[in-house]
mmCIF file of the C-alpha atoms, coordinates in Angstrom:
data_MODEL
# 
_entry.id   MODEL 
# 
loop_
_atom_site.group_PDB 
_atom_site.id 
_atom_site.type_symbol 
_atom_site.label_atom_id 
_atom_site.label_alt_id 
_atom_site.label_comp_id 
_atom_site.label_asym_id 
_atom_site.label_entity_id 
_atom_site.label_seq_id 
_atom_site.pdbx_PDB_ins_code 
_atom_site.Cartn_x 
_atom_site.Cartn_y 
_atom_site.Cartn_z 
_atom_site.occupancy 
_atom_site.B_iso_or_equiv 
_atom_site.pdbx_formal_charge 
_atom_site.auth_seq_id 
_atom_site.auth_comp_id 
_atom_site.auth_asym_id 
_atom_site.auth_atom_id 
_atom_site.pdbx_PDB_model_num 
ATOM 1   C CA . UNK A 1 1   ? 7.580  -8.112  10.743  1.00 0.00 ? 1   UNK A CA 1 
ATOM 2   C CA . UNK A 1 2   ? 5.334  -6.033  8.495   1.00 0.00 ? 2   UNK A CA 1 
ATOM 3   C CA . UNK A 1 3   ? 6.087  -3.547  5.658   1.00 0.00 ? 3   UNK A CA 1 
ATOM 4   C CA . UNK A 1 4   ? 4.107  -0.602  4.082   1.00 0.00 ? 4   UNK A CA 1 
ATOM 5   C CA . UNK A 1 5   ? 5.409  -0.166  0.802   1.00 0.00 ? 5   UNK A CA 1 
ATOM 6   C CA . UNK A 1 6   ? 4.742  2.848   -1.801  1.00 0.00 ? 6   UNK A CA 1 
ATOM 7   C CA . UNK A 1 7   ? 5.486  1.940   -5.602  1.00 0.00 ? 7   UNK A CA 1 
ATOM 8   C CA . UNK A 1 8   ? 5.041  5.828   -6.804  1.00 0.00 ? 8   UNK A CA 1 
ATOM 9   C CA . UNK A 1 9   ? 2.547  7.892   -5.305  1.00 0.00 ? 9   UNK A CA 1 
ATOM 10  C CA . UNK A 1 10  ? 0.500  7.695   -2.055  1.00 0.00 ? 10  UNK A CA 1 
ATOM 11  C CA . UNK A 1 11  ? -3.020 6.766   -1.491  1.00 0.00 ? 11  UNK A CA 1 
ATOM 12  C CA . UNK A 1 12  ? -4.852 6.279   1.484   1.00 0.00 ? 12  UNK A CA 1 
ATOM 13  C CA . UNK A 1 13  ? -6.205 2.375   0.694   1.00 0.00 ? 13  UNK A CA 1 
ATOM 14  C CA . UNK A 1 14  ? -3.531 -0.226  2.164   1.00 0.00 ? 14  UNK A CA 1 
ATOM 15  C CA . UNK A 1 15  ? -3.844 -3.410  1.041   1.00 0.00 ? 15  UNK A CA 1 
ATOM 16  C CA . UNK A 1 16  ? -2.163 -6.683  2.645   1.00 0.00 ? 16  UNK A CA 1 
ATOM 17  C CA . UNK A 1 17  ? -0.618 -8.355  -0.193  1.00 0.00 ? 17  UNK A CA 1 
ATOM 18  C CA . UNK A 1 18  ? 1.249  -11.232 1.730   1.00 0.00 ? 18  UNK A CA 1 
ATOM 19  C CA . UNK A 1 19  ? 0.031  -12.225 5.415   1.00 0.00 ? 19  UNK A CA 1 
ATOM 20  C CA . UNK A 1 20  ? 1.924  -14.529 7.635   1.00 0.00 ? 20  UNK A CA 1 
ATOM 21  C CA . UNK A 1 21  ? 1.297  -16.683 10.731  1.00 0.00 ? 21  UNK A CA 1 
ATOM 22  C CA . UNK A 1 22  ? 4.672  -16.508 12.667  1.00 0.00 ? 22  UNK A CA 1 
ATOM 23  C CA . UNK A 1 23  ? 3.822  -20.144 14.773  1.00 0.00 ? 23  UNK A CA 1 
ATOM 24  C CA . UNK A 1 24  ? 4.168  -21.618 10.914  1.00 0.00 ? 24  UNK A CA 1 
ATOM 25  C CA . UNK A 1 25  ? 6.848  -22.456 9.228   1.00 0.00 ? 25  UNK A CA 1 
ATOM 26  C CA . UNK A 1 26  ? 7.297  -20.691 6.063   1.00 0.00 ? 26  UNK A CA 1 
ATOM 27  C CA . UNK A 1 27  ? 6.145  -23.918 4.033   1.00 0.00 ? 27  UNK A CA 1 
ATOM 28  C CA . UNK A 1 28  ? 3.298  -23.826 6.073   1.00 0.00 ? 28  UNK A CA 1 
ATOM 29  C CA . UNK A 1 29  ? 2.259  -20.471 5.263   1.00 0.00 ? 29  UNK A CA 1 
ATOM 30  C CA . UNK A 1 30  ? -0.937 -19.828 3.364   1.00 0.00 ? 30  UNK A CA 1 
ATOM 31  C CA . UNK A 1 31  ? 1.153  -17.817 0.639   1.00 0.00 ? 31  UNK A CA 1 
ATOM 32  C CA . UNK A 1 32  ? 4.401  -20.073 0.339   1.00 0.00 ? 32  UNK A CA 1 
ATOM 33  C CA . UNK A 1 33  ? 7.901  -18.307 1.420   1.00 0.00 ? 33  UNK A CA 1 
ATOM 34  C CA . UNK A 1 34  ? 11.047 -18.832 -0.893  1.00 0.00 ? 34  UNK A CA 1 
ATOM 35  C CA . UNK A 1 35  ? 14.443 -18.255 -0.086  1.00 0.00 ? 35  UNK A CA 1 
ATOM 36  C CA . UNK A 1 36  ? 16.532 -17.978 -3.779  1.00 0.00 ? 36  UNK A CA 1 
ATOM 37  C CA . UNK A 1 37  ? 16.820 -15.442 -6.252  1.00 0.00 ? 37  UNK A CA 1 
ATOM 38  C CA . UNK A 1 38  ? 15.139 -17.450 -8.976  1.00 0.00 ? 38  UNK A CA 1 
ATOM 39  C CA . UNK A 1 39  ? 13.468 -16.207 -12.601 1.00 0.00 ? 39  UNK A CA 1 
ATOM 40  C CA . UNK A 1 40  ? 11.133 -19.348 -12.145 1.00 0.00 ? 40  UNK A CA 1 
ATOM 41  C CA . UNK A 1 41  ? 9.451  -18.678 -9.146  1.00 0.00 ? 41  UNK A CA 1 
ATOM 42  C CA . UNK A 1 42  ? 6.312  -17.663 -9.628  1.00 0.00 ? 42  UNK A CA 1 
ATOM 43  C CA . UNK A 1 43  ? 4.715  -13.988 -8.543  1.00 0.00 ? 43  UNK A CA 1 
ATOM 44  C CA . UNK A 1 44  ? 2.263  -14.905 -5.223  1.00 0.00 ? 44  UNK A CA 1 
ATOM 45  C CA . UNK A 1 45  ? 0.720  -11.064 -6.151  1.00 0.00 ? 45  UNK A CA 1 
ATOM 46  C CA . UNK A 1 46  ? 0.991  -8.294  -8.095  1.00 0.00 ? 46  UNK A CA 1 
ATOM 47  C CA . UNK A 1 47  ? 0.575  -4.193  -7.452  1.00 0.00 ? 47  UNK A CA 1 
ATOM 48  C CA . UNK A 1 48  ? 0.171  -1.269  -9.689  1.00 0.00 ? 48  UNK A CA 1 
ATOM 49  C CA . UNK A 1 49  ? 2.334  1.686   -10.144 1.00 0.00 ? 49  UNK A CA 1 
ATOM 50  C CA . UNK A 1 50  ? 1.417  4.156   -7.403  1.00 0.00 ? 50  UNK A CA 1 
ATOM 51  C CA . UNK A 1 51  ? -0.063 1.325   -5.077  1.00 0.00 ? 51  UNK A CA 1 
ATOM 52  C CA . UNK A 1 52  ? 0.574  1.265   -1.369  1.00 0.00 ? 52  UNK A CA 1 
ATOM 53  C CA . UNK A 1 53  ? 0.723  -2.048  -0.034  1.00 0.00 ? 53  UNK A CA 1 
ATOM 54  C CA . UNK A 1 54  ? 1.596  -3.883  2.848   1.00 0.00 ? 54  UNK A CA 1 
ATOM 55  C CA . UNK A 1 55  ? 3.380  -7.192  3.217   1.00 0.00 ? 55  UNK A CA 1 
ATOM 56  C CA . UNK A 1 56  ? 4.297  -9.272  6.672   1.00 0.00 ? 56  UNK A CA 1 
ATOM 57  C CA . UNK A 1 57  ? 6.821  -11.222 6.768   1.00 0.00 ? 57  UNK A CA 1 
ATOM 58  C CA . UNK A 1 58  ? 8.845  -13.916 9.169   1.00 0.00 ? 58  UNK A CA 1 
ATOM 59  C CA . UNK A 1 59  ? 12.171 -13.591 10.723  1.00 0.00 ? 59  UNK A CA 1 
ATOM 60  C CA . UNK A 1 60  ? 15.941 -14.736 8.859   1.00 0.00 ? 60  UNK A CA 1 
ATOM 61  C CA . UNK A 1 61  ? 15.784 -18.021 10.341  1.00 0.00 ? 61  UNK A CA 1 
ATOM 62  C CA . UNK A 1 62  ? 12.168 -18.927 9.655   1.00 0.00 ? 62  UNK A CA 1 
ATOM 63  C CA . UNK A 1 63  ? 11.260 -18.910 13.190  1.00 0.00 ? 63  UNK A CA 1 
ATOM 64  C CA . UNK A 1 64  ? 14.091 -21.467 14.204  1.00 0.00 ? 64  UNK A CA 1 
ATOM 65  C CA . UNK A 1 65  ? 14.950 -18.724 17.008  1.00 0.00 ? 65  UNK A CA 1 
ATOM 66  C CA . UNK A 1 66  ? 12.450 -19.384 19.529  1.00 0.00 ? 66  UNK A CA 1 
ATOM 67  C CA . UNK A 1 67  ? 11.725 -16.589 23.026  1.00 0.00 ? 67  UNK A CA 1 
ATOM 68  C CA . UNK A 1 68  ? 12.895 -19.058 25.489  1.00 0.00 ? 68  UNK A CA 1 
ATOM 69  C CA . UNK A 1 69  ? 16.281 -18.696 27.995  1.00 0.00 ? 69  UNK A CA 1 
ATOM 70  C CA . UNK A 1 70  ? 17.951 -21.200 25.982  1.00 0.00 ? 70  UNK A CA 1 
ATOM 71  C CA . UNK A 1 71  ? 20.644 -20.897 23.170  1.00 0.00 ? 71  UNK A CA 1 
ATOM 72  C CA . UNK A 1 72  ? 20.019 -24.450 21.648  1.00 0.00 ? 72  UNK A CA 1 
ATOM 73  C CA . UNK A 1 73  ? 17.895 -23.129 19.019  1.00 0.00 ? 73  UNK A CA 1 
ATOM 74  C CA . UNK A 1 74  ? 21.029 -20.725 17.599  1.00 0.00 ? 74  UNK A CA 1 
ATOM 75  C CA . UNK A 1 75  ? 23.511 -23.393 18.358  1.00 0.00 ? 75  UNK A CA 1 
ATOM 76  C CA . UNK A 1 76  ? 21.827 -25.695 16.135  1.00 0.00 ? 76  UNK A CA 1 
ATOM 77  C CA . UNK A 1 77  ? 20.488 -23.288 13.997  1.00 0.00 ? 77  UNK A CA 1 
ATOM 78  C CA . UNK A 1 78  ? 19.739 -24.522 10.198  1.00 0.00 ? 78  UNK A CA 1 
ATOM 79  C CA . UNK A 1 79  ? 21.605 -22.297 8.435   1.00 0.00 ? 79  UNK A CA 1 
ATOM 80  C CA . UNK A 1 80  ? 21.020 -24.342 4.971   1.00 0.00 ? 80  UNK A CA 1 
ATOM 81  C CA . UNK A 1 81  ? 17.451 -22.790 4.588   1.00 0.00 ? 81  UNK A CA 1 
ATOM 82  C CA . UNK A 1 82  ? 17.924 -19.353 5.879   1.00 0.00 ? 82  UNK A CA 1 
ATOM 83  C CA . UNK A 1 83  ? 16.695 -15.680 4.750   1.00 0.00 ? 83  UNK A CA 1 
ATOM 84  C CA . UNK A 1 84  ? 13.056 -16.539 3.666   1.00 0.00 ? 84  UNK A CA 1 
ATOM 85  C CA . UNK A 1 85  ? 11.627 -14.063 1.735   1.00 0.00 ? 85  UNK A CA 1 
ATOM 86  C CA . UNK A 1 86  ? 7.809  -12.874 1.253   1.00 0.00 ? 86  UNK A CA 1 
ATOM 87  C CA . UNK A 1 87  ? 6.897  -12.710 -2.750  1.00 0.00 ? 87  UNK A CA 1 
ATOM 88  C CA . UNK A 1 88  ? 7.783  -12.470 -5.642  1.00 0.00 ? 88  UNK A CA 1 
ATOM 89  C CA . UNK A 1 89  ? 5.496  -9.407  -6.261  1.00 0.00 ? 89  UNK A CA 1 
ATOM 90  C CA . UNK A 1 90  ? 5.226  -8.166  -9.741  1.00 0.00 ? 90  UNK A CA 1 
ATOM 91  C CA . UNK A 1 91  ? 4.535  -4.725  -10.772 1.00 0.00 ? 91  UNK A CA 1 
ATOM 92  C CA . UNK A 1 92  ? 2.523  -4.066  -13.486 1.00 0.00 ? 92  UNK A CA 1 
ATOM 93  C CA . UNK A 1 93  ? 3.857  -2.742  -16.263 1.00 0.00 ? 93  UNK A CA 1 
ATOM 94  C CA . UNK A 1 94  ? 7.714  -2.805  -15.330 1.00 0.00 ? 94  UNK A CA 1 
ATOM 95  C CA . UNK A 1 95  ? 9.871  -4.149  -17.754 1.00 0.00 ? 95  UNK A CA 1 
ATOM 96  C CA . UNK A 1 96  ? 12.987 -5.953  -17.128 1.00 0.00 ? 96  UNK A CA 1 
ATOM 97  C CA . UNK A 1 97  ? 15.768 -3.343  -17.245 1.00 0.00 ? 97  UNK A CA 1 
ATOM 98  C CA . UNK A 1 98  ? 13.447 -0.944  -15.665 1.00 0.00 ? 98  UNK A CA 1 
ATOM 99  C CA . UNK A 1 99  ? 14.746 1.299   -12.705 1.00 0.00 ? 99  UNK A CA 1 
ATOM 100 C CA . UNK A 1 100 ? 12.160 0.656   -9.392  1.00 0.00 ? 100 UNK A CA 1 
ATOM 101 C CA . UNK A 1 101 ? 11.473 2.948   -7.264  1.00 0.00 ? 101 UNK A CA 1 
ATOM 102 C CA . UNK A 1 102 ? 9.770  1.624   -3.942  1.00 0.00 ? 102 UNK A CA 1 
ATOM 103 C CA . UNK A 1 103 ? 9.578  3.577   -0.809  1.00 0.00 ? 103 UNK A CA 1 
ATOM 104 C CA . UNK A 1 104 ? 9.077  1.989   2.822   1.00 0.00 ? 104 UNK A CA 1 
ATOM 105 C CA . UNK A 1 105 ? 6.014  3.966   4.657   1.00 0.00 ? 105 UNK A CA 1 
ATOM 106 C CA . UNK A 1 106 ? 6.125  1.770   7.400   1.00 0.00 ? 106 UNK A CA 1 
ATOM 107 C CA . UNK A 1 107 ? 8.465  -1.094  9.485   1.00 0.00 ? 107 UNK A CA 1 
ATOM 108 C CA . UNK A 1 108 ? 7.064  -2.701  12.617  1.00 0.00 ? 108 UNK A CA 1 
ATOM 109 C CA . UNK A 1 109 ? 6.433  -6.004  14.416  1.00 0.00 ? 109 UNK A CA 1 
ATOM 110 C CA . UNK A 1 110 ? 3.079  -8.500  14.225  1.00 0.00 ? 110 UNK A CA 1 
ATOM 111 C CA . UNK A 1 111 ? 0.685  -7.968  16.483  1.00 0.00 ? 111 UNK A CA 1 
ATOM 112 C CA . UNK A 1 112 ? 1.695  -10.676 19.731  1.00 0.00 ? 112 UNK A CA 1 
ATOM 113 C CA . UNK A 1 113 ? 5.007  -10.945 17.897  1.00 0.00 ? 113 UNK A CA 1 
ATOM 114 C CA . UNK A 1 114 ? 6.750  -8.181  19.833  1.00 0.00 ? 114 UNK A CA 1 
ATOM 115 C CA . UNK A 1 115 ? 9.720  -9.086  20.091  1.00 0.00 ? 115 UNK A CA 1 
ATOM 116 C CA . UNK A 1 116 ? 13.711 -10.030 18.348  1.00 0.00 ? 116 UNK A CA 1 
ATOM 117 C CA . UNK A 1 117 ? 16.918 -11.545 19.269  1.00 0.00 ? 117 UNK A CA 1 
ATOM 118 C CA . UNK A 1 118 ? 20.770 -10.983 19.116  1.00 0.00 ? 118 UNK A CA 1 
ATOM 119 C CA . UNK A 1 119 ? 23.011 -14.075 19.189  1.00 0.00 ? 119 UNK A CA 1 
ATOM 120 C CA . UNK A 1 120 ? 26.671 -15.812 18.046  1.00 0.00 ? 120 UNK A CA 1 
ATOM 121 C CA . UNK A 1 121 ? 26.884 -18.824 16.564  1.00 0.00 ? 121 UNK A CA 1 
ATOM 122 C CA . UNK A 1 122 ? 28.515 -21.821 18.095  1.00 0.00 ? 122 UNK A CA 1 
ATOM 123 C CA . UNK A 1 123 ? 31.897 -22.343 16.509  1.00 0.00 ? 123 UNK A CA 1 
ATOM 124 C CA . UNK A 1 124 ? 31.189 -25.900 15.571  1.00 0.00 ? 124 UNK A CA 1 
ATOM 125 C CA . UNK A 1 125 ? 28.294 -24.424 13.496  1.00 0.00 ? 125 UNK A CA 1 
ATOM 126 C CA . UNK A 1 126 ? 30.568 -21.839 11.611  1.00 0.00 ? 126 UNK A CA 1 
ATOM 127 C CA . UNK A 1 127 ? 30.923 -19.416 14.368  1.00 0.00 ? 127 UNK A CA 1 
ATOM 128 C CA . UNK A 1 128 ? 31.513 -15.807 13.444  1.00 0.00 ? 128 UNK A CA 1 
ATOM 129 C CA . UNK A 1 129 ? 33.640 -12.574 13.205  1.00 0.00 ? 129 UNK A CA 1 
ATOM 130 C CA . UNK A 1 130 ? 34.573 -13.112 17.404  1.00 0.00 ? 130 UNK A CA 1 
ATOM 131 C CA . UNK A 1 131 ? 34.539 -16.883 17.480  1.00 0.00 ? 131 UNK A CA 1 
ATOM 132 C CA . UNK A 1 132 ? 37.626 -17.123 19.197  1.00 0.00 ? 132 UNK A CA 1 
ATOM 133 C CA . UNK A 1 133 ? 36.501 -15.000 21.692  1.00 0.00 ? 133 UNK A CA 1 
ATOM 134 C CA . UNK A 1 134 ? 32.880 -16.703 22.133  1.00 0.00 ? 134 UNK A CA 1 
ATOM 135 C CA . UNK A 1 135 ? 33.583 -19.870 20.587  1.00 0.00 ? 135 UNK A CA 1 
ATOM 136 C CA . UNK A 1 136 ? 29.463 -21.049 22.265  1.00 0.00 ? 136 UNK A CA 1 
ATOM 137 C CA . UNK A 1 137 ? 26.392 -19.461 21.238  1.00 0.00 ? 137 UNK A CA 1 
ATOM 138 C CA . UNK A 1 138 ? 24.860 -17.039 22.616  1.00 0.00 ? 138 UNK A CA 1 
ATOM 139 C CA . UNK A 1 139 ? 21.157 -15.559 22.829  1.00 0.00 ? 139 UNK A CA 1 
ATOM 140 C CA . UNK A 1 140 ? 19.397 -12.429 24.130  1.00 0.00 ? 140 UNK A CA 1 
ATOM 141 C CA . UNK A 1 141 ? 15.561 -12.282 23.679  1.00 0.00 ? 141 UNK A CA 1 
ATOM 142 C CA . UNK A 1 142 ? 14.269 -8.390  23.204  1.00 0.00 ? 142 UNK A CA 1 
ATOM 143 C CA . UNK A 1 143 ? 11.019 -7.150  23.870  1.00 0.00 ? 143 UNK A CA 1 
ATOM 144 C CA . UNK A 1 144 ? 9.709  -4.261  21.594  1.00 0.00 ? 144 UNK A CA 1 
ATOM 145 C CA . UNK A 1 145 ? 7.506  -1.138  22.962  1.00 0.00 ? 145 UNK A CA 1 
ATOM 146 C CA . UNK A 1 146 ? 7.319  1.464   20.195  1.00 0.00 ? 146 UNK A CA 1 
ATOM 147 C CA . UNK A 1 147 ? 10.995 1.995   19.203  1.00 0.00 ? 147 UNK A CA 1 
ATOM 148 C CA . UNK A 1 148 ? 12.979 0.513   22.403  1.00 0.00 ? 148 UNK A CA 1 
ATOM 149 C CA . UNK A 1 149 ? 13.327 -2.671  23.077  1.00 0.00 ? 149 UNK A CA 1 
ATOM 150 C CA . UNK A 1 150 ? 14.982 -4.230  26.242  1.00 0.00 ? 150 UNK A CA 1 
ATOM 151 C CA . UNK A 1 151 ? 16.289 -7.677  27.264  1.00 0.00 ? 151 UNK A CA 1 
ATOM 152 C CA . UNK A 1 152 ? 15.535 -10.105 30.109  1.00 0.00 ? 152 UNK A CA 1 
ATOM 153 C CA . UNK A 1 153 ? 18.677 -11.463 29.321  1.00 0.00 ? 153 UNK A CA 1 
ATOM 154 C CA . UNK A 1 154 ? 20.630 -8.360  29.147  1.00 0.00 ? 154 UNK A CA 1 
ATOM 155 C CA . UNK A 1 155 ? 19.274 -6.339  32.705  1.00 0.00 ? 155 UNK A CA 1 
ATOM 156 C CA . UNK A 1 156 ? 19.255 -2.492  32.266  1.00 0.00 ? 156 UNK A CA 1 
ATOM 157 C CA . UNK A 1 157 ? 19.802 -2.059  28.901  1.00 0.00 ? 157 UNK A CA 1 
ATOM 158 C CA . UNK A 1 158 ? 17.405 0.016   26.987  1.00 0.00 ? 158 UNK A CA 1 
ATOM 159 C CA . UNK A 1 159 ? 17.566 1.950   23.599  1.00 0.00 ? 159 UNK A CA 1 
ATOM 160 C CA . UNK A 1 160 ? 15.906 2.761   20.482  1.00 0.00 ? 160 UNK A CA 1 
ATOM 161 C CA . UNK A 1 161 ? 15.546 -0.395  18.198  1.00 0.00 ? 161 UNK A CA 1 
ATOM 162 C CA . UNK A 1 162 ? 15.802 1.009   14.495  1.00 0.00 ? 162 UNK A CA 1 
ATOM 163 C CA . UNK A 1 163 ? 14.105 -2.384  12.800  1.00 0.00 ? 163 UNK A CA 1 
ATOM 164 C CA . UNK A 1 164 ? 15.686 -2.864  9.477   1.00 0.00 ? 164 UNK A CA 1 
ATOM 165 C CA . UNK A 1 165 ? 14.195 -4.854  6.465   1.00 0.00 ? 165 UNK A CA 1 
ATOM 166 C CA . UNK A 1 166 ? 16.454 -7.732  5.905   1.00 0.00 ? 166 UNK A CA 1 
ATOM 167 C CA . UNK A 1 167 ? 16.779 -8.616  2.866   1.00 0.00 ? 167 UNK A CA 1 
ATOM 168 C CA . UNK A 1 168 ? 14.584 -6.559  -0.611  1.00 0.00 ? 168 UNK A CA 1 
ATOM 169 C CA . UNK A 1 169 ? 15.444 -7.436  -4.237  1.00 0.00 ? 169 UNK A CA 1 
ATOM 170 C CA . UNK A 1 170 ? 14.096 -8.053  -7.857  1.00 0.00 ? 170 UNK A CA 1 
ATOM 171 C CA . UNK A 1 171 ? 14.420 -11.596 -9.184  1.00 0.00 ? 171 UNK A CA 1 
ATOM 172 C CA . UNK A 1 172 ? 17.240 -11.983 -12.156 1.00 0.00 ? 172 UNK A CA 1 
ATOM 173 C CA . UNK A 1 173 ? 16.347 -12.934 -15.620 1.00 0.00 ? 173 UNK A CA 1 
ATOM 174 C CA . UNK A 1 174 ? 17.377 -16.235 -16.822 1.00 0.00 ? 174 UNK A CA 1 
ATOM 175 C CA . UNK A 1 175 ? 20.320 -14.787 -18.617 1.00 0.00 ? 175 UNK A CA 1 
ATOM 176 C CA . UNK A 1 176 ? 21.318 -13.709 -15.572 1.00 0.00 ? 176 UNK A CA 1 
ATOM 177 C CA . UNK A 1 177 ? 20.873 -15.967 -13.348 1.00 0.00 ? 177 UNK A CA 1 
ATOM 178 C CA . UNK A 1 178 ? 23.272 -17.916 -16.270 1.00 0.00 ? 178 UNK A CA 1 
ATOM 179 C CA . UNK A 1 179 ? 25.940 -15.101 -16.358 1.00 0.00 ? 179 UNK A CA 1 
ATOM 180 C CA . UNK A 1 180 ? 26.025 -15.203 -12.477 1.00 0.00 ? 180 UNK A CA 1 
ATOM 181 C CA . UNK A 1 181 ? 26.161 -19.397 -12.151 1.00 0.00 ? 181 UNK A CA 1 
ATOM 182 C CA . UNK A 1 182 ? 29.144 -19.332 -15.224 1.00 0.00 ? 182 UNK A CA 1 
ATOM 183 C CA . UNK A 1 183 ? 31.017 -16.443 -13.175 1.00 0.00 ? 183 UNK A CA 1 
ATOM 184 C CA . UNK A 1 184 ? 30.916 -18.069 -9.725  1.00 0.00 ? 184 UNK A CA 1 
ATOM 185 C CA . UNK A 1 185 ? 31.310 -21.960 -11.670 1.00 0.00 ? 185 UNK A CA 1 
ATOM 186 C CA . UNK A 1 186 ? 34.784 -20.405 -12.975 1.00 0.00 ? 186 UNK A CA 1 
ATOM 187 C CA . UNK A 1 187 ? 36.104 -18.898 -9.789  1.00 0.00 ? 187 UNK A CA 1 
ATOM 188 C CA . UNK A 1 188 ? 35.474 -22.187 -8.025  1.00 0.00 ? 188 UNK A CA 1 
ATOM 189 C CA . UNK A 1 189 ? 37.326 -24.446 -10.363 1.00 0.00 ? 189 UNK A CA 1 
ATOM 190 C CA . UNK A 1 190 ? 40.101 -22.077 -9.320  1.00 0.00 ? 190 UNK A CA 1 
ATOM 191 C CA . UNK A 1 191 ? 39.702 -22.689 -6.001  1.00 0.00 ? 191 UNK A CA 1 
ATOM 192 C CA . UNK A 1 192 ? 43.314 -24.031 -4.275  1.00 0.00 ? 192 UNK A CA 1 
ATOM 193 C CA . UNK A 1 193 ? 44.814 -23.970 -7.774  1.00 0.00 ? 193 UNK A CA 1 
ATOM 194 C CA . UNK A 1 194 ? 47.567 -20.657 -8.536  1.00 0.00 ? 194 UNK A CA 1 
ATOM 195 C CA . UNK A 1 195 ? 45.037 -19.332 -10.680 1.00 0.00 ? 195 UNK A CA 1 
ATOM 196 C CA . UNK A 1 196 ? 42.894 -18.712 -7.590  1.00 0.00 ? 196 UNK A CA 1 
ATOM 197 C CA . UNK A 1 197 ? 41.657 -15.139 -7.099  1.00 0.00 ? 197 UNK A CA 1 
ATOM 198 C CA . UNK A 1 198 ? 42.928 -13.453 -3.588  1.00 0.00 ? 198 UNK A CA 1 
ATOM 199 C CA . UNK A 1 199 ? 41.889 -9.758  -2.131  1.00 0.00 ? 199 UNK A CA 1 
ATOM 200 C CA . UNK A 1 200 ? 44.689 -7.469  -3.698  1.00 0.00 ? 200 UNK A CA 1 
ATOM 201 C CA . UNK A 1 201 ? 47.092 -10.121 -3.657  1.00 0.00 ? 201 UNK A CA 1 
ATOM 202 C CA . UNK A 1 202 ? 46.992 -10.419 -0.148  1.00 0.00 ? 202 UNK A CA 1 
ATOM 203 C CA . UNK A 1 203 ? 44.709 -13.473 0.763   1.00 0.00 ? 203 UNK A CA 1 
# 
């Protein structure tokens, strides 16, 4: 997956900021991925306001999810080191507190990496919303040509696959990062107690 960003304005210059190999895992990767909201990871690159920019990036699982005809791969998915993302990216001049504007230009696949998938989990590896329903898991492999995508898996289906960007964030400051941890520390030493916390009373 690859991403043309705008900070402000546009110019004509796009520059990759963050490339990735999707046959590596994101370890692997010549810029290192992360997957936490941390204030001490360190900026891989930095961009000026204005700047347009591109950066690629891998799929949730961090290619886990393979284009085969088996569902192995989502039953035993990893889901402990999930949702890598591509940065941190700093912006010059942006302060914390600052409100950031950033505008998508672009969303589309690697080149030779046309292609997504659509699966359940097994219920033995937390299932989902249907679980009792489809209690295995499931995969369907879809190829991409310009915005529709169709399955081998799935036999005449075709529509228009609107690619979305996963996850996009800033980093917290230490403070909070703190006032986050303290918050969620508290509610858990409620947990199972009558103190605990329920939707509207009704959970």
């Amino acid at each position: 997956l690859c991403f043309d960003f705008l900070t402000s304005s546009y110019t004509t210059m796009v520059k990759t900021l963050i490339s990735v190999d999707p046959q590596k895992l994101p370890w692997q990767q010549d810029t290192p991925l992360h997957n936490r909201w941390h204030p001490d990871i360190p900026p891989v690159a930095s961009v000026q306001e204005g700047q347009v920019f591109r950066v690629e990036c891998v799929d949730w699982t961090g290619g886990q999810i393979r284009n085969d005809e088996s569902s192995d791969d989502v039953k035993n998915v990893d889901l402990s080191q999930v949702h890598y993302l591509s940065g941190p990216i700093t912006v010059e001049g942006a302060e914390p507190g600052d409100l950031l504007k950033v505008e998508f230009l672009n969303l589309g696949t690697l080149d030779g990496d046309e292609w997504g998938f659509t699966g359940s989990f097994a219920r033995e590896n937390g299932g989902g919303f249907l679980t009792d329903h489809f209690p295995k898991a499931t995969k369907a492999c879809w190829d991409l040509e310009g915005i529709y995508c169709s399955s081998r898996h799935i036999p005449g289906v075709r529509f228009a696959g609107l690619i979305h960007p996963g996850l996009i964030g800033t980093a917290p400051s230490a403070e909070l990062l703190k006032l986050w941890n303290d918050r969620e520390a508290a509610l858990v030493a409620k947990d199972g107690t009558p103190e605990a916390p329920t939707l509207c009373g009704c959970l």
